[in-house]
Short mmCIF file of C-alpha atoms and ligand atoms in Angstrom, two decimals:
data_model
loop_
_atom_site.label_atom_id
_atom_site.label_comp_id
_atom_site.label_asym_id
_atom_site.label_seq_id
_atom_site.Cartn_x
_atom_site.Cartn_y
_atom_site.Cartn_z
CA UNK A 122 -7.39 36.50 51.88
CA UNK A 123 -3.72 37.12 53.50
CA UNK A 124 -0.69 36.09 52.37
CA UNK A 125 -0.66 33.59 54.86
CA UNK A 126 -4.22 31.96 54.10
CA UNK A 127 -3.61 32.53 50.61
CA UNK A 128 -0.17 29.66 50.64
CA UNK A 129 -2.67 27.82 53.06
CA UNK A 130 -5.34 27.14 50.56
CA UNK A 131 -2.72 26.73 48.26
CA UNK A 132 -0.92 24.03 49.80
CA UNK A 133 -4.27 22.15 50.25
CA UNK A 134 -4.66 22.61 46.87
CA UNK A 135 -1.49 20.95 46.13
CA UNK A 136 -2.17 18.11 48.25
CA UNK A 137 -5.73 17.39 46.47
CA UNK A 138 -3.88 17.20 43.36
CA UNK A 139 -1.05 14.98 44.12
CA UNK A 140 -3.53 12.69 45.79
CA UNK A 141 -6.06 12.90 42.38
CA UNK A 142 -3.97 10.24 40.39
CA UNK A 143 -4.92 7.80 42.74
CA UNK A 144 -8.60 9.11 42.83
CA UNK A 145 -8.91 9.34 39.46
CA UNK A 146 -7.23 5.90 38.92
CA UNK A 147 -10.11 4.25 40.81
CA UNK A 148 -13.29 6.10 39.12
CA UNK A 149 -11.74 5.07 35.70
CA UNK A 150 -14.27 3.12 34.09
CA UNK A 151 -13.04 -0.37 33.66
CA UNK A 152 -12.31 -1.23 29.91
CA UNK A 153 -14.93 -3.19 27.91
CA UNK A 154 -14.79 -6.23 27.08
CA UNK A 155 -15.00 -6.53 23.77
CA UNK A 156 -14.21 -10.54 23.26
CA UNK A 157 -10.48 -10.01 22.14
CA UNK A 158 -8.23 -12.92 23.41
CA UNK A 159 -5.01 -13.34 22.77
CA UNK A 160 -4.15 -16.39 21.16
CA UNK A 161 -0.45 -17.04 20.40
CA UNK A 162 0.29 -19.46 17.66
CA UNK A 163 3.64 -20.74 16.31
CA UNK A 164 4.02 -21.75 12.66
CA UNK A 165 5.57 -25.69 12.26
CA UNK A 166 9.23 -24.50 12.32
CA UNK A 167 9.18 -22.02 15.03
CA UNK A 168 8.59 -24.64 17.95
CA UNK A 169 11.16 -26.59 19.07
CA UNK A 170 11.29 -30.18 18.98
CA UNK A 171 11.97 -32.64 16.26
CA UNK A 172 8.26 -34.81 15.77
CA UNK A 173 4.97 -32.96 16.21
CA UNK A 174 4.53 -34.71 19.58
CA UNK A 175 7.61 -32.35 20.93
CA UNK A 176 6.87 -29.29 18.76
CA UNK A 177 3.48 -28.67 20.05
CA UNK A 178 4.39 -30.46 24.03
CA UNK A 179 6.62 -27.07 23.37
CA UNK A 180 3.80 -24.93 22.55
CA UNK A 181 1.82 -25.72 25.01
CA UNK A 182 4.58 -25.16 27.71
CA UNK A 183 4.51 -21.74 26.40
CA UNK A 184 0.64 -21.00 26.58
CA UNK A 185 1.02 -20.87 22.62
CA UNK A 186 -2.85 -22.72 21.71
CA UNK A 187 -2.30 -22.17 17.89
CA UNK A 188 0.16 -24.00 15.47
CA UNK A 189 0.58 -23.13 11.62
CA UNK A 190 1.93 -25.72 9.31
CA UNK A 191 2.92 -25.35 5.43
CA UNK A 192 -0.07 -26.01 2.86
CA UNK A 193 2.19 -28.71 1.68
CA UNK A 194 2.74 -30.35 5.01
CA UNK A 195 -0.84 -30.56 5.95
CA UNK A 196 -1.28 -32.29 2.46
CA UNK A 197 1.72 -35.01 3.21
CA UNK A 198 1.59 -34.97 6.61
CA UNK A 199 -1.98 -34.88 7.45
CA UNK A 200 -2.98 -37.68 9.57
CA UNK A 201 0.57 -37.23 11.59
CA UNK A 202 -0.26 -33.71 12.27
CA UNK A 203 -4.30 -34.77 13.29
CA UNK A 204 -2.89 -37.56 15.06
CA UNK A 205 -0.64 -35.24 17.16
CA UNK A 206 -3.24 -31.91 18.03
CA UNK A 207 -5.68 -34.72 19.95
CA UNK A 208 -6.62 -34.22 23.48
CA UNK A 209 -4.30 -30.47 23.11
CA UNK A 210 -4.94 -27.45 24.28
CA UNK A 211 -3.76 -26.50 20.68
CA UNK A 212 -5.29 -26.24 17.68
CA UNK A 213 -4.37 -25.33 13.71
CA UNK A 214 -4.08 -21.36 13.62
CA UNK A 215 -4.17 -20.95 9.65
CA UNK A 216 -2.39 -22.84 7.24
CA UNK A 217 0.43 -21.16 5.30
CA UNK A 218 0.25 -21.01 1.52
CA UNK A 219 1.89 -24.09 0.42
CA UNK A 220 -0.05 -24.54 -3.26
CA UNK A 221 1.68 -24.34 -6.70
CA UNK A 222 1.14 -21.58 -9.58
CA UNK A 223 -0.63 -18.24 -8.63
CA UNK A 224 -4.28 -16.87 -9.04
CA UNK A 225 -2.66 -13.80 -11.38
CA UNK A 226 -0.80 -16.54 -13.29
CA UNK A 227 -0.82 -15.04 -17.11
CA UNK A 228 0.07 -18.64 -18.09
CA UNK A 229 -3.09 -21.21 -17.63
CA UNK A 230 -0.67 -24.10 -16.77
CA UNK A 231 0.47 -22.25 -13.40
CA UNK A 232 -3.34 -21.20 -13.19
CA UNK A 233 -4.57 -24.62 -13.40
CA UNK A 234 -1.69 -25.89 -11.23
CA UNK A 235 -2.69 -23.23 -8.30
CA UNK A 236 -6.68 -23.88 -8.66
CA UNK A 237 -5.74 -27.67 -8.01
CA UNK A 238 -3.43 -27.68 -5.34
CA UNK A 239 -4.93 -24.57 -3.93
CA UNK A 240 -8.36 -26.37 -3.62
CA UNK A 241 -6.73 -29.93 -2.28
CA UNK A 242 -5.02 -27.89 1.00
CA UNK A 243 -8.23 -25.96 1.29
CA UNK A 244 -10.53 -29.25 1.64
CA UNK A 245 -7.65 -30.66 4.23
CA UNK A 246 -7.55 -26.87 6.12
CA UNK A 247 -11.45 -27.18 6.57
CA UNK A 248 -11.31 -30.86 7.57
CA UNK A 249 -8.42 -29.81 10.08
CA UNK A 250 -10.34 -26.97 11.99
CA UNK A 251 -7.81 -24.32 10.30
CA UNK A 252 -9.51 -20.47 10.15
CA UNK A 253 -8.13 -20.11 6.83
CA UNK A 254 -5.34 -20.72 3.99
CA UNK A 255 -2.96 -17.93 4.07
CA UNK A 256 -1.99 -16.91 0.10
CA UNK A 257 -0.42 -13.60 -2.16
CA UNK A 258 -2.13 -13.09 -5.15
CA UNK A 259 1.15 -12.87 -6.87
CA UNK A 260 4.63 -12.21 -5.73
CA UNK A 261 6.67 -9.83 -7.89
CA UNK A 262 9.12 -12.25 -8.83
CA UNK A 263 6.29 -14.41 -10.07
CA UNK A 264 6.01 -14.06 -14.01
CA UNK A 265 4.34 -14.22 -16.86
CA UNK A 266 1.53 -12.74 -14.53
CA UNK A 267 -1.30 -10.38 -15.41
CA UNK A 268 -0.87 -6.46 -15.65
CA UNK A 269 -1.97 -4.32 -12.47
CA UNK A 270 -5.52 -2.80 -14.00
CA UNK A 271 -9.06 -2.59 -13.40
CA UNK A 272 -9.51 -5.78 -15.69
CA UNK A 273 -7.11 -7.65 -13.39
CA UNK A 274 -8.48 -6.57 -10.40
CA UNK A 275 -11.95 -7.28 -11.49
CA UNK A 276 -10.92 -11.07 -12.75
CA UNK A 277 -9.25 -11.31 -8.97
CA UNK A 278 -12.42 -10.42 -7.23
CA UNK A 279 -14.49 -13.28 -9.56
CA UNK A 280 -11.56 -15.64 -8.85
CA UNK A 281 -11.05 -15.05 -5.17
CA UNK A 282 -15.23 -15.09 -4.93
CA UNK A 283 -15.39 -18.54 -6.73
CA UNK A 284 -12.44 -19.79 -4.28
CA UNK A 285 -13.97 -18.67 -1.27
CA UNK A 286 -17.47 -20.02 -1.83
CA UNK A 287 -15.93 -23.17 -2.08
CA UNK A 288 -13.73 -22.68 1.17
CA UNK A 289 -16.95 -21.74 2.83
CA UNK A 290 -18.10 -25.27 1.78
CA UNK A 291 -15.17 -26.62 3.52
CA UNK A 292 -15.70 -24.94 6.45
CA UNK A 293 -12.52 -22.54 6.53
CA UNK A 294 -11.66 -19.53 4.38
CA UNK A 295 -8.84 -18.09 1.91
CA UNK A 296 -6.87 -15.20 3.78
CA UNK A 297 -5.15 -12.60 1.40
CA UNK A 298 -1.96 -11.32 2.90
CA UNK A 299 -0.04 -8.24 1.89
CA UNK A 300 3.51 -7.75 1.86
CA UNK A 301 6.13 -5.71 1.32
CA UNK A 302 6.33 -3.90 -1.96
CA UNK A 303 9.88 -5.60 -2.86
CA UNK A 304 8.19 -8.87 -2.36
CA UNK A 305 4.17 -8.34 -3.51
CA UNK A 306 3.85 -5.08 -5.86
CA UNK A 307 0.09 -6.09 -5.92
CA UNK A 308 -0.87 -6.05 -2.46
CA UNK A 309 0.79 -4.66 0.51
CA UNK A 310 -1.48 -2.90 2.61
CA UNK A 311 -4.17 -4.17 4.86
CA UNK A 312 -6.91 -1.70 4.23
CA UNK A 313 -6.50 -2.95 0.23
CA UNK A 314 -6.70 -6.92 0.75
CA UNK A 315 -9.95 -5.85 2.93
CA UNK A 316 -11.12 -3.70 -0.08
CA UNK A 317 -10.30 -6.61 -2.14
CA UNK A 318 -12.31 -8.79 0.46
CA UNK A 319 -15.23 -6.54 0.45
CA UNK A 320 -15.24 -6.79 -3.38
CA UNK A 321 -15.26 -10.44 -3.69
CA UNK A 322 -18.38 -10.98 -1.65
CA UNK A 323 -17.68 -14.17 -0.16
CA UNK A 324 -17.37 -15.07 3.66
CA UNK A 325 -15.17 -17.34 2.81
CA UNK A 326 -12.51 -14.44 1.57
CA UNK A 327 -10.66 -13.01 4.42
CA UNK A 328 -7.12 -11.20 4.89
CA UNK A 329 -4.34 -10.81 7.41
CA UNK A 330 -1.60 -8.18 8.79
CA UNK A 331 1.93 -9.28 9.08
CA UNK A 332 3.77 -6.95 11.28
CA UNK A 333 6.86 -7.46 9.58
CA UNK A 334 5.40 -6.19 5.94
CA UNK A 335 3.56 -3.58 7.68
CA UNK A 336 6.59 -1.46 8.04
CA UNK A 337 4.74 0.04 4.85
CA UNK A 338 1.84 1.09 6.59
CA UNK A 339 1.41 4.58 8.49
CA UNK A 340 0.02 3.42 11.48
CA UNK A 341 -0.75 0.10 12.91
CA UNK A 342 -3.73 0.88 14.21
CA UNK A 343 -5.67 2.37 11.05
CA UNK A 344 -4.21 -0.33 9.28
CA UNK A 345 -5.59 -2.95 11.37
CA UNK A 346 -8.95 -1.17 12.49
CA UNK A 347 -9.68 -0.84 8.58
CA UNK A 348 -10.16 -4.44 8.45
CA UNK A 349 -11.39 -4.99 11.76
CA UNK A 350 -13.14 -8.04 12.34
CA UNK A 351 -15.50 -8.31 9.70
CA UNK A 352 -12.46 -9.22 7.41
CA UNK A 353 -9.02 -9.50 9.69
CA UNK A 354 -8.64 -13.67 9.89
CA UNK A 355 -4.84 -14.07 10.96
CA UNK A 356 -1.78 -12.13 12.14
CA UNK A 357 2.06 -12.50 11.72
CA UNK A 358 4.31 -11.05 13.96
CA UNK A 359 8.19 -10.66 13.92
CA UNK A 360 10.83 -8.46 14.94
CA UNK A 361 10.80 -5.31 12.61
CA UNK A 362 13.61 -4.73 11.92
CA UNK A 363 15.36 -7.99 11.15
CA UNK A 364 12.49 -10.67 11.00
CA UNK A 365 13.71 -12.69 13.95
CA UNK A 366 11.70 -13.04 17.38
CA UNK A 367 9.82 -9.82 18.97
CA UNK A 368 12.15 -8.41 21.20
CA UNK A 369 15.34 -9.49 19.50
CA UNK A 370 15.31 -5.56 17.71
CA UNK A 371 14.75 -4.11 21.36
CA UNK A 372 13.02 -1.29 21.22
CA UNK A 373 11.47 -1.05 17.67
CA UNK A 374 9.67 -4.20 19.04
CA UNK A 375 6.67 -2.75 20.13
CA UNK A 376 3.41 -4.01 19.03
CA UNK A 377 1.28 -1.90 21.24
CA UNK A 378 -0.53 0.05 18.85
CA UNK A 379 -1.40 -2.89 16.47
CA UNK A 380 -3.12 -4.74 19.75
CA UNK A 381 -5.15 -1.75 20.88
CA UNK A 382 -6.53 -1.87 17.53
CA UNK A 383 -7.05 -5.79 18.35
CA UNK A 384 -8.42 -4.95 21.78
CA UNK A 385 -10.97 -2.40 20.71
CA UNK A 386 -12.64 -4.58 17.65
CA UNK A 387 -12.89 -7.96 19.60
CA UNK A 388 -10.26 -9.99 17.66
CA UNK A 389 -10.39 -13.68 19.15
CA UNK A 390 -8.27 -15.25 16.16
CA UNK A 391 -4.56 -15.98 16.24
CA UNK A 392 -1.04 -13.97 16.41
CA UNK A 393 1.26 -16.40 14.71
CA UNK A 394 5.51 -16.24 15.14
CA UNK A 395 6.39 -16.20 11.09
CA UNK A 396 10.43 -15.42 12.45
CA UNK A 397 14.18 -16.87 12.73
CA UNK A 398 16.21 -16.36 15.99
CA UNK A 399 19.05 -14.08 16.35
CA UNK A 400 20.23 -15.35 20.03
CA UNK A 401 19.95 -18.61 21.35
CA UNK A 402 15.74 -19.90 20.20
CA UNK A 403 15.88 -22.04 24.11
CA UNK A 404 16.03 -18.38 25.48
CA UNK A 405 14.53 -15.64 22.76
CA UNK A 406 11.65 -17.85 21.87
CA UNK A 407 10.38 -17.81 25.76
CA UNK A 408 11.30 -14.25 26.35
CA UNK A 409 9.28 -12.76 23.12
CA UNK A 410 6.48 -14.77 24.39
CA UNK A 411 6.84 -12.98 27.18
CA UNK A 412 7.13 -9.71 25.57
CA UNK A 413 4.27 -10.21 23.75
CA UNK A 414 2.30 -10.98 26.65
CA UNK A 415 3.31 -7.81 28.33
CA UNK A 416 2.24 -5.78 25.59
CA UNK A 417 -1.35 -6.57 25.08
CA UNK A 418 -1.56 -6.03 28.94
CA UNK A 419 -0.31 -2.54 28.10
CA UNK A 420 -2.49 -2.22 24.89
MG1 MG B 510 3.67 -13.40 6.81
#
């Protein structure tokens, strides 16, 4: 070959490549559908609007098709809140904590209190349609509460079982959620309330991710997929860096990650705003919708 063939061939070789994007774009084999949706839920105080009639006429202006109230407010305001989800494209998400006492309580007062009013919202969450009530073991500020061993782990597993057998009667489930370690010493990463799930052998135990607490974990992803969707019931979401509506952080935003993980195992439950506003909640609330949106198209 000559010089001059040689630049020929070259240049055609050039050309092939710049055009192979485009090629290769089109042979890519289309992603599987693995049953994910995305389901967008806001809890009570995130939509706007002053009686349930507004809040969730807001919701559904949005797309949003899941709404999380308090434990406490489906208790007090139940036939209000059933009243208000009929004929809706909207339906209870999860139900957020909301009982008295803890399950660690040390003290059998604050145990008996949360067995009572834990068991009264779960009867109302599976008579509601709710996939689950949301609950922390124990918060760190919570006290006199059992020490972190094997003993105490072991009573949480027979407790949780016990609570989620019955929850299973009811139709819903308890979901576990971990938190930050200033807030829940006991439990803040995903992969351990799914260990703890595994351990309590009962469908009715199930946990969450909250991608505000899960600043602690190392990756999104593995902390999600180590659930995946034998035990992952409900998600939080937030801005990371100051709680407030995805988006409102800019760039630190980004969810991606977290949602492939979502993608890839089929998830078909809820991502519910647990956030306050920063800017003006008529124009952030919309525009993190939005953002949110946008991101599982890119996941
Ligand atoms: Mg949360």
């Amino acid at each position: 070959m000559n010089r001059k063939e040689f630049f020929k061939t070259s240049l055609l070789g050039a050309a092939a490549v710049a055009a192979a994007p485009s090629l290769l774009a089109s042979c890519a084999p289309a992603k599987k559908d693995t049953g994910a949706r995305l389901n967008i839920s806001f809890q009570s105080g995130k939509a706007l609007g002053e009686t349930y009639a507004e809040k969730m006429d807001y919701c559904e202006s949005l797309g949003v098709t899941g709404f999380e109230p308090g434990g406490w407010e489906l208790v007090n305001q139940y036939d209000d809140l059933a009243k208000a989800l009929e004929g809706r494209n909207l339906k209870v998400s999860a139900i957020c904590a909301g009982f008295e006492g803890f399950i660690l309580a040390d003290d059998p007062v604050q145990k008996e209190a949360f067995d009572t009013s834990m068991r009264r919202i779960v009867e109302a969450a599976g008579q509601i349609g709710s996939t689950g009530v949301i609950m922390v073991p124990a918060f760190s500020r919570q006290e006199p509460c059992k020490p972190n061993n094997q003993e105490t782990y072991d009573y949480l597993c027979e407790q949780l079982h016990e609570l989620g057998e019955y929850a299973v009667k009811c139709g819903t489930t308890v979901i576990l959620e971990p938190l930050n370690r200033a807030e829940c010493f006991y439990l803040r990463l995903v992969s351990a309330a799914a260990a703890i799930c595994r351990d309590a052998k009962s469908e009715g135990v199930k946990c969450m991710g909250d991608f505000w607490h899960m600043k602690e974990e190392t990756s999104d992803y593995a902390a999600l997929m180590s659930a995946g969707t034998k035990y992952l019931q409900h998600i939080h979401i937030a801005s990371r860096a100051n709680r407030c509506n995805p988006g409102e952080d800019g760039d630190v935003d980004n969810y991606v990650d977290g949602f492939r993980a979502l993608k890839e195992m089929g998830y078909d439950k809820y991502i519910s705003f647990e956030c306050g506003n920063i800017g003006d909640p008529a124009v952030v609330i919309p525009a993190a919708v939005e953002l949110i949106k946008s991101q599982w198209q890119q996941a």
